[in-house]
Structure formats: structure tokens, C-alpha cells
JSON list of C-alpha atoms in Angstrom, two decimals:
[
{"chain": "A", "resi": 1, "resn": "MET", "atom": "CA", "xyz": [-87.95, 148.25, 88.27]},
{"chain": "A", "resi": 2, "resn": "THR", "atom": "CA", "xyz": [-87.16, 149.69, 84.84]},
{"chain": "A", "resi": 3, "resn": "SER", "atom": "CA", "xyz": [-84.08, 151.78, 84.09]},
{"chain": "A", "resi": 4, "resn": "LEU", "atom": "CA", "xyz": [-86.34, 154.83, 83.73]},
{"chain": "A", "resi": 5, "resn": "GLU", "atom": "CA", "xyz": [-87.76, 154.21, 87.20]},
{"chain": "A", "resi": 6, "resn": "ARG", "atom": "CA", "xyz": [-84.26, 153.78, 88.63]},
{"chain": "A", "resi": 7, "resn": "ASP", "atom": "CA", "xyz": [-83.17, 157.02, 86.96]},
{"chain": "A", "resi": 8, "resn": "THR", "atom": "CA", "xyz": [-86.20, 158.86, 88.35]},
{"chain": "A", "resi": 9, "resn": "ARG", "atom": "CA", "xyz": [-85.52, 157.57, 91.86]},
{"chain": "A", "resi": 10, "resn": "GLN", "atom": "CA", "xyz": [-81.92, 158.69, 91.48]},
{"chain": "A", "resi": 11, "resn": "ASP", "atom": "CA", "xyz": [-83.02, 162.15, 90.31]},
{"chain": "A", "resi": 12, "resn": "ILE", "atom": "CA", "xyz": [-85.30, 162.50, 93.33]},
{"chain": "A", "resi": 13, "resn": "VAL", "atom": "CA", "xyz": [-82.47, 161.54, 95.69]},
{"chain": "A", "resi": 14, "resn": "ASP", "atom": "CA", "xyz": [-80.06, 163.95, 93.94]},
{"chain": "A", "resi": 15, "resn": "VAL", "atom": "CA", "xyz": [-82.48, 166.86, 94.23]},
{"chain": "A", "resi": 16, "resn": "ALA", "atom": "CA", "xyz": [-83.40, 166.01, 97.80]},
{"chain": "A", "resi": 17, "resn": "GLU", "atom": "CA", "xyz": [-79.76, 165.93, 98.84]},
{"chain": "A", "resi": 18, "resn": "ARG", "atom": "CA", "xyz": [-79.16, 169.29, 97.17]},
{"chain": "A", "resi": 19, "resn": "PHE", "atom": "CA", "xyz": [-82.10, 170.82, 99.05]},
{"chain": "A", "resi": 20, "resn": "PHE", "atom": "CA", "xyz": [-80.99, 169.22, 102.32]},
{"chain": "A", "resi": 21, "resn": "ARG", "atom": "CA", "xyz": [-77.57, 170.84, 101.88]},
{"chain": "A", "resi": 22, "resn": "GLN", "atom": "CA", "xyz": [-78.97, 174.22, 100.84]},
{"chain": "A", "resi": 23, "resn": "ILE", "atom": "CA", "xyz": [-81.96, 174.80, 103.11]},
{"chain": "A", "resi": 24, "resn": "GLY", "atom": "CA", "xyz": [-81.97, 171.81, 105.45]},
{"chain": "A", "resi": 25, "resn": "TYR", "atom": "CA", "xyz": [-83.99, 168.66, 105.88]},
{"chain": "A", "resi": 26, "resn": "GLN", "atom": "CA", "xyz": [-86.74, 170.24, 107.98]},
{"chain": "A", "resi": 27, "resn": "LYS", "atom": "CA", "xyz": [-87.42, 173.06, 105.51]},
{"chain": "A", "resi": 28, "resn": "THR", "atom": "CA", "xyz": [-87.36, 170.84, 102.43]},
{"chain": "A", "resi": 29, "resn": "THR", "atom": "CA", "xyz": [-90.77, 169.63, 101.32]},
{"chain": "A", "resi": 30, "resn": "VAL", "atom": "CA", "xyz": [-91.76, 166.95, 98.86]},
{"chain": "A", "resi": 31, "resn": "ALA", "atom": "CA", "xyz": [-93.42, 169.76, 96.88]},
{"chain": "A", "resi": 32, "resn": "ASP", "atom": "CA", "xyz": [-90.01, 171.51, 96.61]},
{"chain": "A", "resi": 33, "resn": "ILE", "atom": "CA", "xyz": [-88.42, 168.34, 95.26]},
{"chain": "A", "resi": 34, "resn": "ALA", "atom": "CA", "xyz": [-91.29, 167.75, 92.84]},
{"chain": "A", "resi": 35, "resn": "LYS", "atom": "CA", "xyz": [-91.26, 171.32, 91.55]},
{"chain": "A", "resi": 36, "resn": "SER", "atom": "CA", "xyz": [-87.52, 171.19, 90.90]},
{"chain": "A", "resi": 37, "resn": "LEU", "atom": "CA", "xyz": [-88.02, 168.00, 88.88]},
{"chain": "A", "resi": 38, "resn": "ARG", "atom": "CA", "xyz": [-91.09, 169.40, 87.07]},
{"chain": "A", "resi": 39, "resn": "MET", "atom": "CA", "xyz": [-93.32, 166.67, 88.40]},
{"chain": "A", "resi": 40, "resn": "SER", "atom": "CA", "xyz": [-96.21, 166.53, 90.84]},
{"chain": "A", "resi": 41, "resn": "PRO", "atom": "CA", "xyz": [-95.78, 165.60, 94.50]},
{"chain": "A", "resi": 42, "resn": "ALA", "atom": "CA", "xyz": [-98.04, 162.62, 93.79]},
{"chain": "A", "resi": 43, "resn": "ASN", "atom": "CA", "xyz": [-95.51, 161.42, 91.23]},
{"chain": "A", "resi": 44, "resn": "VAL", "atom": "CA", "xyz": [-92.69, 161.66, 93.80]},
{"chain": "A", "resi": 45, "resn": "TYR", "atom": "CA", "xyz": [-94.82, 159.56, 96.16]},
{"chain": "A", "resi": 46, "resn": "ARG", "atom": "CA", "xyz": [-94.98, 156.86, 93.47]},
{"chain": "A", "resi": 47, "resn": "PHE", "atom": "CA", "xyz": [-91.27, 156.31, 94.10]},
{"chain": "A", "resi": 48, "resn": "PHE", "atom": "CA", "xyz": [-91.00, 157.14, 97.82]},
{"chain": "A", "resi": 49, "resn": "ASP", "atom": "CA", "xyz": [-93.92, 156.73, 100.18]},
{"chain": "A", "resi": 50, "resn": "SER", "atom": "CA", "xyz": [-92.77, 159.53, 102.50]},
{"chain": "A", "resi": 51, "resn": "LYS", "atom": "CA", "xyz": [-90.22, 162.25, 103.01]},
{"chain": "A", "resi": 52, "resn": "LYS", "atom": "CA", "xyz": [-88.64, 159.95, 105.60]},
{"chain": "A", "resi": 53, "resn": "ALA", "atom": "CA", "xyz": [-88.08, 157.37, 102.85]},
{"chain": "A", "resi": 54, "resn": "ILE", "atom": "CA", "xyz": [-86.33, 160.01, 100.74]},
{"chain": "A", "resi": 55, "resn": "ASN", "atom": "CA", "xyz": [-84.11, 160.93, 103.68]},
{"chain": "A", "resi": 56, "resn": "GLU", "atom": "CA", "xyz": [-83.29, 157.25, 104.16]},
{"chain": "A", "resi": 57, "resn": "ALA", "atom": "CA", "xyz": [-82.25, 156.98, 100.52]},
{"chain": "A", "resi": 58, "resn": "VAL", "atom": "CA", "xyz": [-80.00, 160.06, 100.82]},
{"chain": "A", "resi": 59, "resn": "ALA", "atom": "CA", "xyz": [-78.46, 158.72, 104.03]},
{"chain": "A", "resi": 60, "resn": "GLU", "atom": "CA", "xyz": [-77.99, 155.22, 102.55]},
{"chain": "A", "resi": 61, "resn": "ARG", "atom": "CA", "xyz": [-76.20, 156.64, 99.52]},
{"chain": "A", "resi": 62, "resn": "SER", "atom": "CA", "xyz": [-73.88, 158.70, 101.71]},
{"chain": "A", "resi": 63, "resn": "MET", "atom": "CA", "xyz": [-73.12, 155.72, 103.94]},
{"chain": "A", "resi": 64, "resn": "GLY", "atom": "CA", "xyz": [-72.72, 153.47, 100.91]},
{"chain": "A", "resi": 65, "resn": "GLU", "atom": "CA", "xyz": [-69.98, 155.73, 99.54]},
{"chain": "A", "resi": 66, "resn": "LEU", "atom": "CA", "xyz": [-68.05, 155.34, 102.79]},
{"chain": "A", "resi": 67, "resn": "GLU", "atom": "CA", "xyz": [-68.61, 151.58, 102.83]},
{"chain": "A", "resi": 68, "resn": "ALA", "atom": "CA", "xyz": [-67.26, 151.28, 99.28]},
{"chain": "A", "resi": 69, "resn": "LEU", "atom": "CA", "xyz": [-64.10, 153.20, 100.19]},
{"chain": "A", "resi": 70, "resn": "VAL", "atom": "CA", "xyz": [-63.33, 151.17, 103.30]},
{"chain": "A", "resi": 71, "resn": "THR", "atom": "CA", "xyz": [-64.17, 147.88, 101.56]},
{"chain": "A", "resi": 72, "resn": "ALA", "atom": "CA", "xyz": [-61.54, 148.67, 98.92]},
{"chain": "A", "resi": 73, "resn": "ILE", "atom": "CA", "xyz": [-58.97, 149.47, 101.60]},
{"chain": "A", "resi": 74, "resn": "ALA", "atom": "CA", "xyz": [-59.80, 146.28, 103.53]},
{"chain": "A", "resi": 75, "resn": "ALA", "atom": "CA", "xyz": [-59.20, 144.19, 100.38]},
{"chain": "A", "resi": 76, "resn": "GLU", "atom": "CA", "xyz": [-55.69, 145.53, 99.76]},
{"chain": "A", "resi": 77, "resn": "LYS", "atom": "CA", "xyz": [-52.69, 143.21, 100.15]},
{"chain": "A", "resi": 78, "resn": "ARG", "atom": "CA", "xyz": [-51.07, 145.07, 103.02]},
{"chain": "A", "resi": 79, "resn": "PRO", "atom": "CA", "xyz": [-50.57, 144.37, 106.72]},
{"chain": "A", "resi": 80, "resn": "ALA", "atom": "CA", "xyz": [-53.80, 144.49, 108.71]},
{"chain": "A", "resi": 81, "resn": "ALA", "atom": "CA", "xyz": [-52.53, 147.32, 110.93]},
{"chain": "A", "resi": 82, "resn": "GLU", "atom": "CA", "xyz": [-51.90, 149.53, 107.89]},
{"chain": "A", "resi": 83, "resn": "ARG", "atom": "CA", "xyz": [-55.33, 148.78, 106.46]},
{"chain": "A", "resi": 84, "resn": "LEU", "atom": "CA", "xyz": [-57.08, 149.35, 109.78]},
{"chain": "A", "resi": 85, "resn": "ARG", "atom": "CA", "xyz": [-55.27, 152.67, 110.27]},
{"chain": "A", "resi": 86, "resn": "GLU", "atom": "CA", "xyz": [-56.27, 153.81, 106.78]},
{"chain": "A", "resi": 87, "resn": "ILE", "atom": "CA", "xyz": [-59.90, 152.69, 107.21]},
{"chain": "A", "resi": 88, "resn": "LEU", "atom": "CA", "xyz": [-60.22, 154.64, 110.46]},
{"chain": "A", "resi": 89, "resn": "THR", "atom": "CA", "xyz": [-58.41, 157.70, 109.10]},
{"chain": "A", "resi": 90, "resn": "THR", "atom": "CA", "xyz": [-60.50, 157.69, 105.93]},
{"chain": "A", "resi": 91, "resn": "THR", "atom": "CA", "xyz": [-63.74, 157.37, 107.91]},
{"chain": "A", "resi": 92, "resn": "CYS", "atom": "CA", "xyz": [-62.82, 160.28, 110.18]},
{"chain": "A", "resi": 93, "resn": "ARG", "atom": "CA", "xyz": [-61.61, 162.46, 107.31]},
{"chain": "A", "resi": 94, "resn": "LEU", "atom": "CA", "xyz": [-64.66, 161.81, 105.14]},
{"chain": "A", "resi": 95, "resn": "ASN", "atom": "CA", "xyz": [-67.18, 162.38, 107.92]},
{"chain": "A", "resi": 96, "resn": "SER", "atom": "CA", "xyz": [-65.39, 165.54, 109.04]},
{"chain": "A", "resi": 97, "resn": "ALA", "atom": "CA", "xyz": [-65.39, 166.90, 105.49]},
{"chain": "A", "resi": 98, "resn": "ARG", "atom": "CA", "xyz": [-69.07, 166.09, 105.02]},
{"chain": "A", "resi": 99, "resn": "TYR", "atom": "CA", "xyz": [-70.55, 167.08, 108.35]},
{"chain": "A", "resi": 100, "resn": "LEU", "atom": "CA", "xyz": [-68.24, 169.22, 110.48]},
{"chain": "A", "resi": 101, "resn": "ASP", "atom": "CA", "xyz": [-68.86, 172.44, 108.60]},
{"chain": "A", "resi": 102, "resn": "ASN", "atom": "CA", "xyz": [-72.37, 171.69, 107.36]},
{"chain": "A", "resi": 103, "resn": "GLN", "atom": "CA", "xyz": [-75.03, 172.04, 110.03]},
{"chain": "A", "resi": 104, "resn": "ARG", "atom": "CA", "xyz": [-77.75, 171.17, 107.52]},
{"chain": "A", "resi": 105, "resn": "LEU", "atom": "CA", "xyz": [-76.24, 167.76, 106.83]},
{"chain": "A", "resi": 106, "resn": "HIS", "atom": "CA", "xyz": [-75.95, 167.28, 110.58]},
{"chain": "A", "resi": 107, "resn": "GLU", "atom": "CA", "xyz": [-79.68, 167.90, 110.75]},
{"chain": "A", "resi": 108, "resn": "MET", "atom": "CA", "xyz": [-80.30, 165.24, 108.10]},
{"chain": "A", "resi": 109, "resn": "VAL", "atom": "CA", "xyz": [-78.18, 162.70, 109.97]},
{"chain": "A", "resi": 110, "resn": "ALA", "atom": "CA", "xyz": [-79.90, 163.55, 113.25]},
{"chain": "A", "resi": 111, "resn": "CYS", "atom": "CA", "xyz": [-83.28, 162.98, 111.62]},
{"chain": "A", "resi": 112, "resn": "ALA", "atom": "CA", "xyz": [-82.09, 159.70, 110.12]},
{"chain": "A", "resi": 113, "resn": "MET", "atom": "CA", "xyz": [-80.91, 158.56, 113.53]},
{"chain": "A", "resi": 114, "resn": "GLU", "atom": "CA", "xyz": [-84.19, 159.53, 115.17]},
{"chain": "A", "resi": 115, "resn": "GLU", "atom": "CA", "xyz": [-86.61, 158.44, 112.44]},
{"chain": "A", "resi": 116, "resn": "SER", "atom": "CA", "xyz": [-84.78, 155.66, 110.62]},
{"chain": "A", "resi": 117, "resn": "TRP", "atom": "CA", "xyz": [-82.62, 153.91, 113.16]},
{"chain": "A", "resi": 118, "resn": "ASP", "atom": "CA", "xyz": [-82.85, 150.65, 111.19]},
{"chain": "A", "resi": 119, "resn": "VAL", "atom": "CA", "xyz": [-81.01, 152.31, 108.27]},
{"chain": "A", "resi": 120, "resn": "ILE", "atom": "CA", "xyz": [-78.25, 153.55, 110.58]},
{"chain": "A", "resi": 121, "resn": "ARG", "atom": "CA", "xyz": [-77.99, 150.21, 112.39]},
{"chain": "A", "resi": 122, "resn": "ALA", "atom": "CA", "xyz": [-77.68, 148.35, 109.08]},
{"chain": "A", "resi": 123, "resn": "HIS", "atom": "CA", "xyz": [-74.83, 150.66, 108.07]},
{"chain": "A", "resi": 124, "resn": "VAL", "atom": "CA", "xyz": [-73.06, 150.11, 111.41]},
{"chain": "A", "resi": 125, "resn": "GLU", "atom": "CA", "xyz": [-73.41, 146.34, 110.98]},
{"chain": "A", "resi": 126, "resn": "ARG", "atom": "CA", "xyz": [-71.92, 146.47, 107.46]},
{"chain": "A", "resi": 127, "resn": "TYR", "atom": "CA", "xyz": [-69.11, 148.77, 108.63]},
{"chain": "A", "resi": 128, "resn": "ASP", "atom": "CA", "xyz": [-68.37, 146.47, 111.57]},
{"chain": "A", "resi": 129, "resn": "ALA", "atom": "CA", "xyz": [-68.19, 143.48, 109.23]},
{"chain": "A", "resi": 130, "resn": "ILE", "atom": "CA", "xyz": [-65.52, 145.27, 107.18]},
{"chain": "A", "resi": 131, "resn": "LEU", "atom": "CA", "xyz": [-63.51, 146.14, 110.30]},
{"chain": "A", "resi": 132, "resn": "ARG", "atom": "CA", "xyz": [-63.96, 142.63, 111.69]},
{"chain": "A", "resi": 133, "resn": "GLY", "atom": "CA", "xyz": [-62.50, 141.10, 108.54]},
{"chain": "A", "resi": 134, "resn": "VAL", "atom": "CA", "xyz": [-59.34, 143.19, 108.91]},
{"chain": "A", "resi": 135, "resn": "VAL", "atom": "CA", "xyz": [-59.06, 142.57, 112.66]},
{"chain": "A", "resi": 136, "resn": "ALA", "atom": "CA", "xyz": [-59.56, 138.81, 112.21]},
{"chain": "A", "resi": 137, "resn": "ASP", "atom": "CA", "xyz": [-56.96, 138.75, 109.44]},
{"chain": "A", "resi": 138, "resn": "GLY", "atom": "CA", "xyz": [-54.49, 140.55, 111.70]},
{"chain": "A", "resi": 139, "resn": "MET", "atom": "CA", "xyz": [-55.17, 138.05, 114.49]},
{"chain": "A", "resi": 140, "resn": "ALA", "atom": "CA", "xyz": [-54.78, 135.08, 112.13]},
{"chain": "A", "resi": 141, "resn": "LYS", "atom": "CA", "xyz": [-51.45, 136.38, 110.84]},
{"chain": "A", "resi": 142, "resn": "GLY", "atom": "CA", "xyz": [-50.08, 137.23, 114.29]},
{"chain": "A", "resi": 143, "resn": "GLU", "atom": "CA", "xyz": [-50.10, 141.01, 113.83]},
{"chain": "A", "resi": 144, "resn": "PHE", "atom": "CA", "xyz": [-52.66, 141.39, 116.61]},
{"chain": "A", "resi": 145, "resn": "THR", "atom": "CA", "xyz": [-53.02, 139.35, 119.78]},
{"chain": "A", "resi": 146, "resn": "ALA", "atom": "CA", "xyz": [-55.36, 136.45, 119.12]},
{"chain": "A", "resi": 147, "resn": "GLY", "atom": "CA", "xyz": [-58.81, 136.86, 120.62]},
{"chain": "A", "resi": 148, "resn": "ASP", "atom": "CA", "xyz": [-62.43, 137.40, 119.75]},
{"chain": "A", "resi": 149, "resn": "ALA", "atom": "CA", "xyz": [-62.49, 139.49, 116.57]},
{"chain": "A", "resi": 150, "resn": "ARG", "atom": "CA", "xyz": [-66.14, 140.47, 117.07]},
{"chain": "A", "resi": 151, "resn": "THR", "atom": "CA", "xyz": [-65.55, 141.93, 120.53]},
{"chain": "A", "resi": 152, "resn": "ALA", "atom": "CA", "xyz": [-62.33, 143.58, 119.40]},
{"chain": "A", "resi": 153, "resn": "THR", "atom": "CA", "xyz": [-64.20, 145.22, 116.50]},
{"chain": "A", "resi": 154, "resn": "TYR", "atom": "CA", "xyz": [-66.85, 146.62, 118.84]},
{"chain": "A", "resi": 155, "resn": "CYS", "atom": "CA", "xyz": [-64.06, 148.04, 120.99]},
{"chain": "A", "resi": 156, "resn": "VAL", "atom": "CA", "xyz": [-62.39, 149.64, 117.96]},
{"chain": "A", "resi": 157, "resn": "ARG", "atom": "CA", "xyz": [-65.64, 151.32, 116.91]},
{"chain": "A", "resi": 158, "resn": "ALA", "atom": "CA", "xyz": [-66.40, 152.47, 120.45]},
{"chain": "A", "resi": 159, "resn": "ALA", "atom": "CA", "xyz": [-62.92, 153.95, 120.83]},
{"chain": "A", "resi": 160, "resn": "MET", "atom": "CA", "xyz": [-63.20, 155.89, 117.55]},
{"chain": "A", "resi": 161, "resn": "ILE", "atom": "CA", "xyz": [-66.82, 157.01, 117.83]},
{"chain": "A", "resi": 162, "resn": "ARG", "atom": "CA", "xyz": [-66.18, 160.65, 118.73]},
{"chain": "A", "resi": 163, "resn": "PHE", "atom": "CA", "xyz": [-64.07, 161.02, 115.57]},
{"chain": "A", "resi": 164, "resn": "CYS", "atom": "CA", "xyz": [-66.44, 159.20, 113.22]},
{"chain": "A", "resi": 165, "resn": "ASN", "atom": "CA", "xyz": [-70.01, 159.80, 114.36]},
{"chain": "A", "resi": 166, "resn": "PRO", "atom": "CA", "xyz": [-71.34, 162.87, 112.51]},
{"chain": "A", "resi": 167, "resn": "LEU", "atom": "CA", "xyz": [-73.22, 164.14, 115.56]},
{"chain": "A", "resi": 168, "resn": "LEU", "atom": "CA", "xyz": [-70.35, 163.67, 118.01]},
{"chain": "A", "resi": 169, "resn": "LEU", "atom": "CA", "xyz": [-67.84, 165.35, 115.71]},
{"chain": "A", "resi": 170, "resn": "THR", "atom": "CA", "xyz": [-69.18, 168.77, 116.69]},
{"chain": "A", "resi": 171, "resn": "GLN", "atom": "CA", "xyz": [-70.43, 167.93, 120.18]},
{"chain": "A", "resi": 172, "resn": "CYS", "atom": "CA", "xyz": [-67.05, 166.57, 121.29]},
{"chain": "A", "resi": 173, "resn": "GLY", "atom": "CA", "xyz": [-64.81, 168.64, 119.02]},
{"chain": "A", "resi": 174, "resn": "ALA", "atom": "CA", "xyz": [-63.83, 171.17, 121.69]},
{"chain": "A", "resi": 175, "resn": "LEU", "atom": "CA", "xyz": [-63.32, 168.61, 124.47]},
{"chain": "A", "resi": 176, "resn": "PRO", "atom": "CA", "xyz": [-59.74, 167.87, 125.53]},
{"chain": "A", "resi": 177, "resn": "GLY", "atom": "CA", "xyz": [-58.45, 164.54, 124.38]},
{"chain": "A", "resi": 178, "resn": "PRO", "atom": "CA", "xyz": [-56.25, 162.72, 121.90]},
{"chain": "A", "resi": 179, "resn": "GLY", "atom": "CA", "xyz": [-56.15, 163.45, 118.19]},
{"chain": "A", "resi": 180, "resn": "VAL", "atom": "CA", "xyz": [-57.22, 160.92, 115.57]},
{"chain": "A", "resi": 181, "resn": "ASP", "atom": "CA", "xyz": [-53.71, 159.51, 115.02]},
{"chain": "A", "resi": 182, "resn": "GLU", "atom": "CA", "xyz": [-53.10, 159.19, 118.77]},
{"chain": "A", "resi": 183, "resn": "MET", "atom": "CA", "xyz": [-56.40, 157.38, 119.20]},
{"chain": "A", "resi": 184, "resn": "ILE", "atom": "CA", "xyz": [-55.60, 155.00, 116.35]},
{"chain": "A", "resi": 185, "resn": "ASP", "atom": "CA", "xyz": [-52.22, 154.28, 117.98]},
{"chain": "A", "resi": 186, "resn": "PHE", "atom": "CA", "xyz": [-54.11, 153.50, 121.19]},
{"chain": "A", "resi": 187, "resn": "VAL", "atom": "CA", "xyz": [-56.51, 151.19, 119.32]},
{"chain": "A", "resi": 188, "resn": "LEU", "atom": "CA", "xyz": [-53.65, 149.31, 117.67]},
{"chain": "A", "resi": 189, "resn": "ALA", "atom": "CA", "xyz": [-51.90, 148.93, 121.01]},
{"chain": "A", "resi": 190, "resn": "GLY", "atom": "CA", "xyz": [-55.16, 147.61, 122.47]},
{"chain": "A", "resi": 191, "resn": "LEU", "atom": "CA", "xyz": [-55.22, 144.97, 119.73]},
{"chain": "A", "resi": 192, "resn": "GLY", "atom": "CA", "xyz": [-51.74, 143.89, 120.80]},
{"chain": "A", "resi": 193, "resn": "TYR", "atom": "CA", "xyz": [-50.00, 145.30, 117.74]},
{"chain": "A", "resi": 194, "resn": "ARG", "atom": "CA", "xyz": [-46.34, 146.11, 117.94]},
{"chain": "A", "resi": 195, "resn": "ALA", "atom": "CA", "xyz": [-44.69, 147.87, 115.02]},
{"chain": "A", "resi": 196, "resn": "ALA", "atom": "CA", "xyz": [-41.79, 145.92, 113.55]},
{"chain": "A", "resi": 197, "resn": "ALA", "atom": "CA", "xyz": [-38.39, 147.31, 114.54]},
{"chain": "A", "resi": 198, "resn": "GLY", "atom": "CA", "xyz": [-36.51, 149.25, 111.88]}
]
């Protein structure tokens, strides 16, 4: 793929995301995107074979931004518990900022989950790998009780899902329950972490 082709793909994704935010995924057409870019719908289809493929690209970019942030946190030279807390807090904060007050982005995510589950599953697998690295490091250094890092990671994600999943953020927002920090404390306790005295 040439740099011009990459730039054109990027322009299509940029415009699509703008339309998804402004009028919603369902109302956005490939013709809308093409018109905004002063190209024909057929030209858009040269780069993406369907509107679903455009949605996947928008969703992948959004998820990639989160993955880059948490990867950087995971690589820091700090105790695993601090890194895990920041990863979970950052994930919750970013998803809340993106999706809690934007029903149209919720719609896009819902469509991605219904139409493009492979894209979502791949993101979850990459995110889990980042978490697992931190959990395993904490176990290896004695911060967390030794055990199976893979299972522990699944438990961490399951415990935090209502605070991180874009769809559950609104569906569960009014339900009684712990706050994000309380839930992270619970997760750390479940991993066998005990804060150092003093």
C-alpha cells in the first residue's frame, strides 16, 4: 500500500468517525463519507469493501489508542500494583469520557459488537495480554500471591467489566455498587496484594 493509499484510508476513517459522532452510525452512509471527501462511493469501496469494514477501522483505532496508553503504563518501572491500578483507572476514565455522554458512539460500539465480534475479541485478547504481563510480574516479585496469571487476569477483567465496557457503563451506571477505586481495591485484595506498612 502506498503512502497516498494509507492517507486516503485514514481520511475515510477520520470522516466516518466524525459522522458517527455527529449523526450516528446507522444514519451515516458511504455516500455521506464520499461526498465529504469529494470522491465517489465507488472510490470509498476501493479502500473498504463495506460500511461494516469502515466501522471496524474506526473501532480498531479507538481501541488501539487505549491499548497504546495501557502498554506504556505496563512498561513503567513501578510496582505491579501501582501499574495495574493505573491501567484500570485509565481504562475506566477513557471509556467513560468517550462513551458515557455520547449515545452515538455507544451505537457504533454496539454495532461493532454485533457485526464485528472478531475485532472486539482481538482487542480483548491484546488488552488481557497487557494485564497478564503486569499480574505475572507482580506474582514473580511477590507483590501478588503466586498462582495462574491467565486465570487471575480473566478475573480482573470480569470484576472491572461494568466500569470499562462501553455498553455496560450506561446500563449499570445507576445500579448500587462500589465505585471504581473500591472495585480496584477489591481486585488487588483478590490478587493477594497487601500494601506495605508506612
